[in-house]
Amino acid sequence: MQKTNNYKSFKIFFKNVPFRSYPDCKNGKGSGLKAKLAKKIPIEREKFLGIKCLHGKKIIGQISVNSVIGGMRGLPLLFCETSSLDKNKGIYYRGKLLKDVCAKLPRVQEGTQEGTPEGCFFLLTSGSMPTKKEAQEVTNEWLKRGSVPRYCLRMIDSMDKRVHPMAQLCAASACLNPQSQFVEAYTKGARRADYWKYSYEDSMNLIAMLPTVAAAIYSNVFRDGEGSREVNYEEDWSGNFCRMLGLPEKDFVDLMRLYMILHADHESGNVSAHACHLVGTALSDPFLSFSASMCGLAGPLHGLANQEVLVWLTKLRKAIGDDPSDEELKKFIDDTLKGGQVIPGYGHAVLRDTDPRFVLQNEFAMKHCKDDPGVKLVTRLWKIIPEVLKKLNKVANPYPNVDAHSGVLLQHYCLKELKFYTVLFGVSRALGVLSQLIWSRALGAPIERPKSFSSIEICKFINEADKKAGKKNNKKKC
Amino acid sequence: MSLYRISARKLSEAQKLPNVGAYVRMIAADGKSLRDVLAAKVPQEQERVKNFRKQHGATKMGETTIDMMYGGMRGIKALVTETSVLDADEGIRFRGLSIPECQKVLPAADGGTEPLPEGLFWLLLTGEVPTKSQVQQLSREWAERAALPQHVVTMLNNMPTTLHPMSQFAAAVTALNHDSKFAKAYSDGVHKSKYWEYVYEDSMDLIAKLPVVAATIYCNTYRGGKGSRSIDSSLDWSANFVKMLGYDNAPFTELMRLYLTIHSDHEGGNVSAHTVHLVGSALSDPYLSFAAGLNGLAGPLHGLANQEVLVWLRKLQKEAGNNPSEEQLKEYIWKTLKSGQVVPGYGHAVLRKTDPRYTCQREFALKHLPEDETFQLVSKIYKVVPPILTETGKVKNPWPNVDAHSGVLLQYYGMKEMNYYTVLFGVSRALGVLASLVWDRALGLPIERPKSFSTDLLVKMVQK
C-alpha cells in the first residue's frame, strides 16, 4: 500500500539529480518567497540528511504505558522547523521570540502599527525576517490569488445557516480541492523532490482565499448574506478580511493583523497542526490537509477556549457587575474553583509563565481601548487570579494564556459572535500549519504510522518483558 | 482490600488471554441490544484500564530515536487501540478474531455466505460475537436512522460533478455535524463519564447515513442524479447501499458485504484511524472526527492504492495483452521496478506476509468469477511478483495487500468509476474508527499532544 520510502533511495535520488532552478511564474518576476525557498530547501535537505547520518540512532525519549494511554503527552515524536515552545519564554517563530517578531515585522500599509500576517508567513516559511518589500510582495501575491471559485461560494451559500461555522469552513476547504496543483502534479507523476512547489502553490492559494471563505460564512450565518466578497487591491489581507466582515475600522484591522500573527503557529504537536501534518503525510493535498486540521480545531479542548473565557466573564459581570471590588472578584473565582471548574484562559499544557501572546494583546489593549470594561476586568483579573491559583499548590501554571484576552478585544470592536471566533483562529492557524506542510514535503517526511496495541496486547508485552528480566522484581503480573 | 482482590482476579483472568478463544464469548442472552451490551461492558473496561495503569503505568514500552521522529513514527509504540491488532505475519485480528474466523462465526444474510458488516461492528464495539437476531436488529436500527436532513441533500445536489467524490463525502459528513448529539451534550455541560453515550449515538446515526450520502454522491456524479435514496427496512446495510447505487445483483451485494467488512479496521496507526483518534481527542464530535479521517483516506498513499493497481494493470494489458505469458509478465514487472516505481498492491508498512484481506477476496473470486480474464491476470501476477521482489533483496514484504484485488472485483460487477473506490473504503472504515472512538471516550483518553522539536533543537539535545 505504501510506497517504499527508505533513506537510501532518497539519498541516491538526491545525489543523482542535482537541484535545478525552476522557471519563474508566468507573469514576470517570481515571488520573492518562492525563490527564497527554492534556494533554501536544498541546503536544509542536506542538513537534514546530515543530522540523520550523525544522530539518527540516538535516543531522545522513553515511551511508557502511561504516555501511550496519556495521549503521547510530552513524547518527542515530531519535528517542526517553523516554531518551538519554551515553557518559560513562550513560543519562538523561527528562533525569534514572539515579541521580537511582532516588533520587527514590517509595517507595510501606510499608517499601520502592526506587522502583517503576510510577513509572518514569509518568516515561518522561509526562516528569514522579511524586508518591507518582501512582505509587500506576499500581500500582492495573495491579492492576486484571492478570488474564490464560484462553485465554492455557491456551496457555502447552499449550506444550512444552522451548521456550525467551523463545520462550514471544513467543508469549504475540502471543496476547494479541485484547485489543487499538488493533486494534478502527483497524478502526472511529479518527482518527490518537487512536491513542495505544488504544496507551496496550493498553500498560497488557500491562504489567499480564506478571508473570503470565512467572511462568506460569517455573512451567511450572522448577517443575512450581506457584505462584499470582492478583493480590494488597495488593501492587504487583513484589511480585505475586516471589510468583508463589515468591520472596516482601522484599529480593528490592526488588531486583526496582530491576532493572525499571534495564533499562527504553536509547534506541530497541537491537534490542528498535527492533523494537518498527519493527513499531509499520506500526500493529501493542502486543501484536504487543512480541512482535517480545522476539524481538530473545532474540538472544544483546542479551539473553543477563548469562547469559554467570554462565557465565564459574562457570568462574572452579570453576577457582580462591571466594576466589582477585589474581594468580590476573589469570591467569584473561589466559587468557580469550588464548583469543580477551572478558570478558563489560565494555565497551559506546556507553558509555565504568562503567555507572551496574552502580554502582546494586553499591550495592544492599553494602547487602543484601555477604558473598555471588559479589558479593564481582564487586566485586574491578571493581578488576582495567579495569586489565588498559587495558593492552591496544585496548579503547574497559574498564569494567563492567549485565550484570556483575545475574546475581549474582539468584543470591543463589535465582532461579538462567539461561534465565529474559532474560524478566526483557523484562518490564522493556516499560516503555521501550511508553512509546516510545505516543509514536510520539502524534506520528504514519510507517512506517519505509529504502531498501536490493544491493552490486552500491552499486557502480553509486559509479561514477556518480565520473563526476560528473569523476574528481577516481584512485580505483579497483569 | 477486597476490591483489590476482585481487581487482581480480573487481571489474572486477562493473563490467560493468549488463547484466542478466550477473546470472544458467545452471547447467552439473545435479546440484548448493542447499546445494552455496551453499557454493561464500559464500566468493566474502565476499571480494568485504570487498574492496569496503576500497576504498570511506568513500565517502559520502548524508546524514540531521531530516526523514528524523522521516519514518521514508524513502528513507535505510541497508541492504544482496542478494536483490532495487526500482526506482521498473521495480519489483522478484529477483537482477536482473524478474517477467516470472522467469516466463520459472524452471521451472514439469508441466502448469503459473507459476514454482514453489522455483525463486525457489534464485534468491534463489544468484543463479542452477536447472534443473527442481534445483527438483524442492528440492520433495522441503522435503517431507521438513515434519513438525511434536507440541508445536506441540498448541499450535495449543489456540488459540481467535477468535485472529487472524496471531497464531497468529507464536506457532507462535516455538514451532518449540525445534528451531533455529542456536540449538543458537551455544550450543555454533560459529565465526562457519559461522553461515550453521545459518541455512540452520533456514530450509529452517522454509520446509518453513510450509504445514503455515498450513494447520492455516486448517482449525482456518475448517473446524472438518477436513483433512489429510499431505505428498505427489510434489507441489510450493504443491500440497501447496493440498491441505492443502482445495482441489482446478488453476488455484488455479497461482495459489498465482504468489502465493507474487511476494510473496516486495521488497528489505530494508519492515517485515517489515527486522524479520527487525534481529532476526537480534542473532543470534536464523531462527524468532524470522521470527516478529518476521510481527508487522510483521500491521500494517495493511503486510500488511492487500489486505483493505482488498476491503472497499472491497464497499462500492463495494453502493453502485454490481456493474457500475457509469465515471461512477458516478468519482463513488464522488471521494467516497472527499473524505472524506479513500485509494483502497486504489493508490500505494506507493517505486514510481512500475504494480507489476509487479499486472500479472502481471492477466494471470493475463485468462487464467483473464476473465468474472468482480469482475475486470471491478477492470479498470475500473484504467482510471479513475489519471487521477483524477493530477488531484488531489498523488499521486506514481497506479498500482496488488500489493494491488489479490491479494484478488480468492483470492475467485474460494473462499478468502473475508480475515483469512487475510496468512498467505499471510507464507508467501511467508519465501522472501525467510530467503534474505536466510542471506546476512546469511554476510557477517557486525553487529548493527544506529542512534543515537537526543530532540527536545531534536536542537535542541541543530542550534543549535550
PDB file of N, CA and C in Angstrom, chain A residues 232-301:
ATOM      1  N   ASN A 232     -10.296  43.890  -2.663  1.00  0.00           N
ATOM      2  CA  ASN A 232      -9.898  45.255  -2.980  1.00  0.00           C
ATOM      3  C   ASN A 232      -8.376  45.293  -3.033  1.00  0.00           C
ATOM      4  N   TYR A 233      -7.845  45.625  -4.198  1.00  0.00           N
ATOM      5  CA  TYR A 233      -6.398  45.543  -4.378  1.00  0.00           C
ATOM      6  C   TYR A 233      -5.622  46.645  -3.671  1.00  0.00           C
ATOM      7  N   GLU A 234      -6.335  47.594  -3.093  1.00  0.00           N
ATOM      8  CA  GLU A 234      -5.656  48.647  -2.342  1.00  0.00           C
ATOM      9  C   GLU A 234      -5.426  48.263  -0.887  1.00  0.00           C
ATOM     10  N   GLU A 235      -6.068  47.198  -0.453  1.00  0.00           N
ATOM     11  CA  GLU A 235      -5.957  46.786   0.946  1.00  0.00           C
ATOM     12  C   GLU A 235      -5.133  45.516   1.051  1.00  0.00           C
ATOM     13  N   ASP A 236      -4.624  45.248   2.239  1.00  0.00           N
ATOM     14  CA  ASP A 236      -3.889  43.996   2.421  1.00  0.00           C
ATOM     15  C   ASP A 236      -4.861  42.890   2.857  1.00  0.00           C
ATOM     16  N   TRP A 237      -4.320  41.760   3.173  1.00  0.00           N
ATOM     17  CA  TRP A 237      -5.106  40.564   3.516  1.00  0.00           C
ATOM     18  C   TRP A 237      -6.054  40.836   4.677  1.00  0.00           C
ATOM     19  N   SER A 238      -5.526  41.432   5.743  1.00  0.00           N
ATOM     20  CA  SER A 238      -6.356  41.711   6.915  1.00  0.00           C
ATOM     21  C   SER A 238      -7.364  42.812   6.627  1.00  0.00           C
ATOM     22  N   GLY A 239      -6.942  43.800   5.866  1.00  0.00           N
ATOM     23  CA  GLY A 239      -7.855  44.884   5.523  1.00  0.00           C
ATOM     24  C   GLY A 239      -9.041  44.384   4.725  1.00  0.00           C
ATOM     25  N   ASN A 240      -8.754  43.505   3.764  1.00  0.00           N
ATOM     26  CA  ASN A 240      -9.840  42.914   2.978  1.00  0.00           C
ATOM     27  C   ASN A 240     -10.772  42.094   3.857  1.00  0.00           C
ATOM     28  N   PHE A 241     -10.176  41.327   4.733  1.00  0.00           N
ATOM     29  CA  PHE A 241     -10.968  40.458   5.592  1.00  0.00           C
ATOM     30  C   PHE A 241     -11.921  41.279   6.457  1.00  0.00           C
ATOM     31  N   CYS A 242     -11.384  42.318   7.107  1.00  0.00           N
ATOM     32  CA  CYS A 242     -12.228  43.123   8.001  1.00  0.00           C
ATOM     33  C   CYS A 242     -13.327  43.836   7.235  1.00  0.00           C
ATOM     34  N   ARG A 243     -12.981  44.314   6.055  1.00  0.00           N
ATOM     35  CA  ARG A 243     -14.009  44.987   5.258  1.00  0.00           C
ATOM     36  C   ARG A 243     -15.113  44.000   4.881  1.00  0.00           C
ATOM     37  N   MET A 244     -14.730  42.800   4.484  1.00  0.00           N
ATOM     38  CA  MET A 244     -15.740  41.801   4.106  1.00  0.00           C
ATOM     39  C   MET A 244     -16.606  41.407   5.294  1.00  0.00           C
ATOM     40  N   LEU A 245     -16.036  41.480   6.478  1.00  0.00           N
ATOM     41  CA  LEU A 245     -16.816  41.181   7.683  1.00  0.00           C
ATOM     42  C   LEU A 245     -17.753  42.337   8.038  1.00  0.00           C
ATOM     43  N   GLY A 246     -17.554  43.476   7.372  1.00  0.00           N
ATOM     44  CA  GLY A 246     -18.380  44.642   7.676  1.00  0.00           C
ATOM     45  C   GLY A 246     -17.833  45.457   8.831  1.00  0.00           C
ATOM     46  N   LEU A 247     -16.539  45.279   9.141  1.00  0.00           N
ATOM     47  CA  LEU A 247     -15.913  45.962  10.281  1.00  0.00           C
ATOM     48  C   LEU A 247     -14.607  46.615   9.831  1.00  0.00           C
ATOM     49  N   PRO A 248     -14.714  47.635   8.984  1.00  0.00           N
ATOM     50  CA  PRO A 248     -13.506  48.184   8.345  1.00  0.00           C
ATOM     51  C   PRO A 248     -12.673  49.120   9.210  1.00  0.00           C
ATOM     52  N   GLU A 249     -13.032  49.318  10.444  1.00  0.00           N
ATOM     53  CA  GLU A 249     -12.328  50.290  11.290  1.00  0.00           C
ATOM     54  C   GLU A 249     -10.826  50.003  11.342  1.00  0.00           C
ATOM     55  N   LYS A 250     -10.048  51.056  11.246  1.00  0.00           N
ATOM     56  CA  LYS A 250      -8.601  50.944  11.116  1.00  0.00           C
ATOM     57  C   LYS A 250      -7.954  50.207  12.287  1.00  0.00           C
ATOM     58  N   ASP A 251      -8.371  50.551  13.502  1.00  0.00           N
ATOM     59  CA  ASP A 251      -7.781  49.892  14.666  1.00  0.00           C
ATOM     60  C   ASP A 251      -8.121  48.400  14.696  1.00  0.00           C
ATOM     61  N   PHE A 252      -9.331  48.074  14.243  1.00  0.00           N
ATOM     62  CA  PHE A 252      -9.710  46.668  14.217  1.00  0.00           C
ATOM     63  C   PHE A 252      -8.869  45.900  13.202  1.00  0.00           C
ATOM     64  N   VAL A 253      -8.558  46.545  12.081  1.00  0.00           N
ATOM     65  CA  VAL A 253      -7.700  45.891  11.101  1.00  0.00           C
ATOM     66  C   VAL A 253      -6.325  45.620  11.711  1.00  0.00           C
ATOM     67  N   ASP A 254      -5.843  46.583  12.498  1.00  0.00           N
ATOM     68  CA  ASP A 254      -4.563  46.364  13.176  1.00  0.00           C
ATOM     69  C   ASP A 254      -4.662  45.220  14.187  1.00  0.00           C
ATOM     70  N   LEU A 255      -5.782  45.169  14.897  1.00  0.00           N
ATOM     71  CA  LEU A 255      -5.976  44.051  15.824  1.00  0.00           C
ATOM     72  C   LEU A 255      -5.996  42.733  15.059  1.00  0.00           C
ATOM     73  N   MET A 256      -6.652  42.744  13.914  1.00  0.00           N
ATOM     74  CA  MET A 256      -6.723  41.516  13.116  1.00  0.00           C
ATOM     75  C   MET A 256      -5.334  41.079  12.681  1.00  0.00           C
ATOM     76  N   ARG A 257      -4.511  42.054  12.283  1.00  0.00           N
ATOM     77  CA  ARG A 257      -3.137  41.692  11.905  1.00  0.00           C
ATOM     78  C   ARG A 257      -2.422  41.028  13.076  1.00  0.00           C
ATOM     79  N   LEU A 258      -2.553  41.636  14.244  1.00  0.00           N
ATOM     80  CA  LEU A 258      -1.894  41.093  15.430  1.00  0.00           C
ATOM     81  C   LEU A 258      -2.447  39.709  15.778  1.00  0.00           C
ATOM     82  N   TYR A 259      -3.758  39.598  15.777  1.00  0.00           N
ATOM     83  CA  TYR A 259      -4.415  38.324  16.103  1.00  0.00           C
ATOM     84  C   TYR A 259      -3.909  37.211  15.193  1.00  0.00           C
ATOM     85  N   MET A 260      -3.865  37.510  13.896  1.00  0.00           N
ATOM     86  CA  MET A 260      -3.452  36.500  12.928  1.00  0.00           C
ATOM     87  C   MET A 260      -2.006  36.059  13.164  1.00  0.00           C
ATOM     88  N   ILE A 261      -1.169  37.002  13.548  1.00  0.00           N
ATOM     89  CA  ILE A 261       0.228  36.663  13.813  1.00  0.00           C
ATOM     90  C   ILE A 261       0.345  35.813  15.077  1.00  0.00           C
ATOM     91  N   LEU A 262      -0.364  36.205  16.114  1.00  0.00           N
ATOM     92  CA  LEU A 262      -0.218  35.515  17.405  1.00  0.00           C
ATOM     93  C   LEU A 262      -0.723  34.081  17.383  1.00  0.00           C
ATOM     94  N   HIS A 263      -1.754  33.823  16.596  1.00  0.00           N
ATOM     95  CA  HIS A 263      -2.349  32.488  16.591  1.00  0.00           C
ATOM     96  C   HIS A 263      -1.801  31.592  15.494  1.00  0.00           C
ATOM     97  N   ALA A 264      -0.823  32.090  14.752  1.00  0.00           N
ATOM     98  CA  ALA A 264      -0.418  31.390  13.530  1.00  0.00           C
ATOM     99  C   ALA A 264       0.200  30.016  13.775  1.00  0.00           C
ATOM    100  N   ASP A 265       1.101  29.935  14.737  1.00  0.00           N
ATOM    101  CA  ASP A 265       1.834  28.681  14.868  1.00  0.00           C
ATOM    102  C   ASP A 265       2.106  28.387  16.331  1.00  0.00           C
ATOM    103  N   HIS A 266       2.146  27.118  16.675  1.00  0.00           N
ATOM    104  CA  HIS A 266       2.412  26.753  18.060  1.00  0.00           C
ATOM    105  C   HIS A 266       2.975  25.347  18.083  1.00  0.00           C
ATOM    106  N   GLU A 267       4.100  25.160  17.385  1.00  0.00           N
ATOM    107  CA  GLU A 267       4.719  23.856  17.187  1.00  0.00           C
ATOM    108  C   GLU A 267       3.806  22.953  16.361  1.00  0.00           C
ATOM    109  N   SER A 268       4.164  21.664  16.295  1.00  0.00           N
ATOM    110  CA  SER A 268       3.327  20.786  15.466  1.00  0.00           C
ATOM    111  C   SER A 268       2.673  19.673  16.260  1.00  0.00           C
ATOM    112  N   GLY A 269       2.738  19.755  17.584  1.00  0.00           N
ATOM    113  CA  GLY A 269       2.110  18.717  18.388  1.00  0.00           C
ATOM    114  C   GLY A 269       0.679  19.015  18.767  1.00  0.00           C
ATOM    115  N   ASN A 270       0.229  20.273  18.597  1.00  0.00           N
ATOM    116  CA  ASN A 270      -1.169  20.565  18.917  1.00  0.00           C
ATOM    117  C   ASN A 270      -2.062  19.886  17.887  1.00  0.00           C
ATOM    118  N   VAL A 271      -3.314  19.700  18.232  1.00  0.00           N
ATOM    119  CA  VAL A 271      -4.176  18.854  17.409  1.00  0.00           C
ATOM    120  C   VAL A 271      -4.311  19.363  15.973  1.00  0.00           C
ATOM    121  N   SER A 272      -4.479  20.663  15.791  1.00  0.00           N
ATOM    122  CA  SER A 272      -4.710  21.136  14.428  1.00  0.00           C
ATOM    123  C   SER A 272      -3.451  20.995  13.574  1.00  0.00           C
ATOM    124  N   ALA A 273      -2.299  21.337  14.133  1.00  0.00           N
ATOM    125  CA  ALA A 273      -1.071  21.210  13.356  1.00  0.00           C
ATOM    126  C   ALA A 273      -0.733  19.744  13.104  1.00  0.00           C
ATOM    127  N   HIS A 274      -0.944  18.925  14.113  1.00  0.00           N
ATOM    128  CA  HIS A 274      -0.626  17.510  13.966  1.00  0.00           C
ATOM    129  C   HIS A 274      -1.549  16.852  12.936  1.00  0.00           C
ATOM    130  N   ALA A 275      -2.832  17.205  12.963  1.00  0.00           N
ATOM    131  CA  ALA A 275      -3.761  16.615  11.995  1.00  0.00           C
ATOM    132  C   ALA A 275      -3.372  17.003  10.575  1.00  0.00           C
ATOM    133  N   CYS A 276      -2.960  18.259  10.404  1.00  0.00           N
ATOM    134  CA  CYS A 276      -2.559  18.709   9.068  1.00  0.00           C
ATOM    135  C   CYS A 276      -1.336  17.933   8.592  1.00  0.00           C
ATOM    136  N   HIS A 277      -0.375  17.772   9.486  1.00  0.00           N
ATOM    137  CA  HIS A 277       0.845  17.040   9.138  1.00  0.00           C
ATOM    138  C   HIS A 277       0.534  15.580   8.837  1.00  0.00           C
ATOM    139  N   LEU A 278      -0.244  14.962   9.713  1.00  0.00           N
ATOM    140  CA  LEU A 278      -0.571  13.540   9.586  1.00  0.00           C
ATOM    141  C   LEU A 278      -1.273  13.258   8.262  1.00  0.00           C
ATOM    142  N   VAL A 279      -2.291  14.033   7.959  1.00  0.00           N
ATOM    143  CA  VAL A 279      -3.033  13.838   6.717  1.00  0.00           C
ATOM    144  C   VAL A 279      -2.135  14.155   5.525  1.00  0.00           C
ATOM    145  N   GLY A 280      -1.301  15.175   5.676  1.00  0.00           N
ATOM    146  CA  GLY A 280      -0.380  15.535   4.603  1.00  0.00           C
ATOM    147  C   GLY A 280       0.644  14.454   4.309  1.00  0.00           C
ATOM    148  N   THR A 281       1.010  13.646   5.311  1.00  0.00           N
ATOM    149  CA  THR A 281       1.999  12.604   5.047  1.00  0.00           C
ATOM    150  C   THR A 281       1.431  11.475   4.202  1.00  0.00           C
ATOM    151  N   ALA A 282       0.113  11.397   4.097  1.00  0.00           N
ATOM    152  CA  ALA A 282      -0.484  10.437   3.162  1.00  0.00           C
ATOM    153  C   ALA A 282      -0.554  11.062   1.771  1.00  0.00           C
ATOM    154  N   LEU A 283       0.036  12.248   1.653  1.00  0.00           N
ATOM    155  CA  LEU A 283       0.078  13.026   0.413  1.00  0.00           C
ATOM    156  C   LEU A 283      -1.293  13.532  -0.012  1.00  0.00           C
ATOM    157  N   SER A 284      -2.174  13.719   0.964  1.00  0.00           N
ATOM    158  CA  SER A 284      -3.364  14.514   0.678  1.00  0.00           C
ATOM    159  C   SER A 284      -2.907  15.943   0.409  1.00  0.00           C
ATOM    160  N   ASP A 285      -3.636  16.629  -0.464  1.00  0.00           N
ATOM    161  CA  ASP A 285      -3.229  17.978  -0.828  1.00  0.00           C
ATOM    162  C   ASP A 285      -3.484  18.959   0.312  1.00  0.00           C
ATOM    163  N   PRO A 286      -2.914  20.159   0.216  1.00  0.00           N
ATOM    164  CA  PRO A 286      -3.083  21.134   1.297  1.00  0.00           C
ATOM    165  C   PRO A 286      -4.530  21.474   1.635  1.00  0.00           C
ATOM    166  N   PHE A 287      -5.419  21.458   0.658  1.00  0.00           N
ATOM    167  CA  PHE A 287      -6.815  21.790   0.957  1.00  0.00           C
ATOM    168  C   PHE A 287      -7.439  20.749   1.880  1.00  0.00           C
ATOM    169  N   LEU A 288      -7.210  19.473   1.587  1.00  0.00           N
ATOM    170  CA  LEU A 288      -7.768  18.418   2.442  1.00  0.00           C
ATOM    171  C   LEU A 288      -7.034  18.351   3.775  1.00  0.00           C
ATOM    172  N   SER A 289      -5.730  18.586   3.741  1.00  0.00           N
ATOM    173  CA  SER A 289      -4.963  18.555   4.989  1.00  0.00           C
ATOM    174  C   SER A 289      -5.436  19.661   5.923  1.00  0.00           C
ATOM    175  N   PHE A 290      -5.670  20.827   5.357  1.00  0.00           N
ATOM    176  CA  PHE A 290      -6.146  21.941   6.179  1.00  0.00           C
ATOM    177  C   PHE A 290      -7.565  21.673   6.687  1.00  0.00           C
ATOM    178  N   SER A 291      -8.386  21.058   5.855  1.00  0.00           N
ATOM    179  CA  SER A 291      -9.745  20.732   6.282  1.00  0.00           C
ATOM    180  C   SER A 291      -9.709  19.810   7.501  1.00  0.00           C
ATOM    181  N   ALA A 292      -8.832  18.814   7.471  1.00  0.00           N
ATOM    182  CA  ALA A 292      -8.704  17.906   8.617  1.00  0.00           C
ATOM    183  C   ALA A 292      -8.221  18.671   9.842  1.00  0.00           C
ATOM    184  N   SER A 293      -7.301  19.592   9.608  1.00  0.00           N
ATOM    185  CA  SER A 293      -6.779  20.418  10.690  1.00  0.00           C
ATOM    186  C   SER A 293      -7.901  21.205  11.372  1.00  0.00           C
ATOM    187  N   MET A 294      -8.795  21.743  10.574  1.00  0.00           N
ATOM    188  CA  MET A 294      -9.888  22.548  11.117  1.00  0.00           C
ATOM    189  C   MET A 294     -10.913  21.688  11.846  1.00  0.00           C
ATOM    190  N   CYS A 295     -11.065  20.434  11.417  1.00  0.00           N
ATOM    191  CA  CYS A 295     -11.933  19.530  12.171  1.00  0.00           C
ATOM    192  C   CYS A 295     -11.399  19.377  13.591  1.00  0.00           C
ATOM    193  N   GLY A 296     -10.075  19.379  13.716  1.00  0.00           N
ATOM    194  CA  GLY A 296      -9.460  19.275  15.041  1.00  0.00           C
ATOM    195  C   GLY A 296      -9.593  20.567  15.827  1.00  0.00           C
ATOM    196  N   LEU A 297      -9.436  21.684  15.129  1.00  0.00           N
ATOM    197  CA  LEU A 297      -9.530  22.968  15.816  1.00  0.00           C
ATOM    198  C   LEU A 297     -10.943  23.196  16.349  1.00  0.00           C
ATOM    199  N   ALA A 298     -11.915  22.581  15.693  1.00  0.00           N
ATOM    200  CA  ALA A 298     -13.303  22.721  16.143  1.00  0.00           C
ATOM    201  C   ALA A 298     -13.539  22.026  17.479  1.00  0.00           C
ATOM    202  N   GLY A 299     -12.619  21.155  17.870  1.00  0.00           N
ATOM    203  CA  GLY A 299     -12.778  20.446  19.137  1.00  0.00           C
ATOM    204  C   GLY A 299     -12.715  21.411  20.309  1.00  0.00           C
ATOM    205  N   PRO A 300     -13.639  21.292  21.249  1.00  0.00           N
ATOM    206  CA  PRO A 300     -13.694  22.254  22.356  1.00  0.00           C
ATOM    207  C   PRO A 300     -12.432  22.318  23.190  1.00  0.00           C
ATOM    208  N   LEU A 301     -11.662  21.239  23.251  1.00  0.00           N
ATOM    209  CA  LEU A 301     -10.434  21.301  24.043  1.00  0.00           C
ATOM    210  C   LEU A 301      -9.346  22.089  23.338  1.00  0.00           C
TER     211      LEU A 301
END
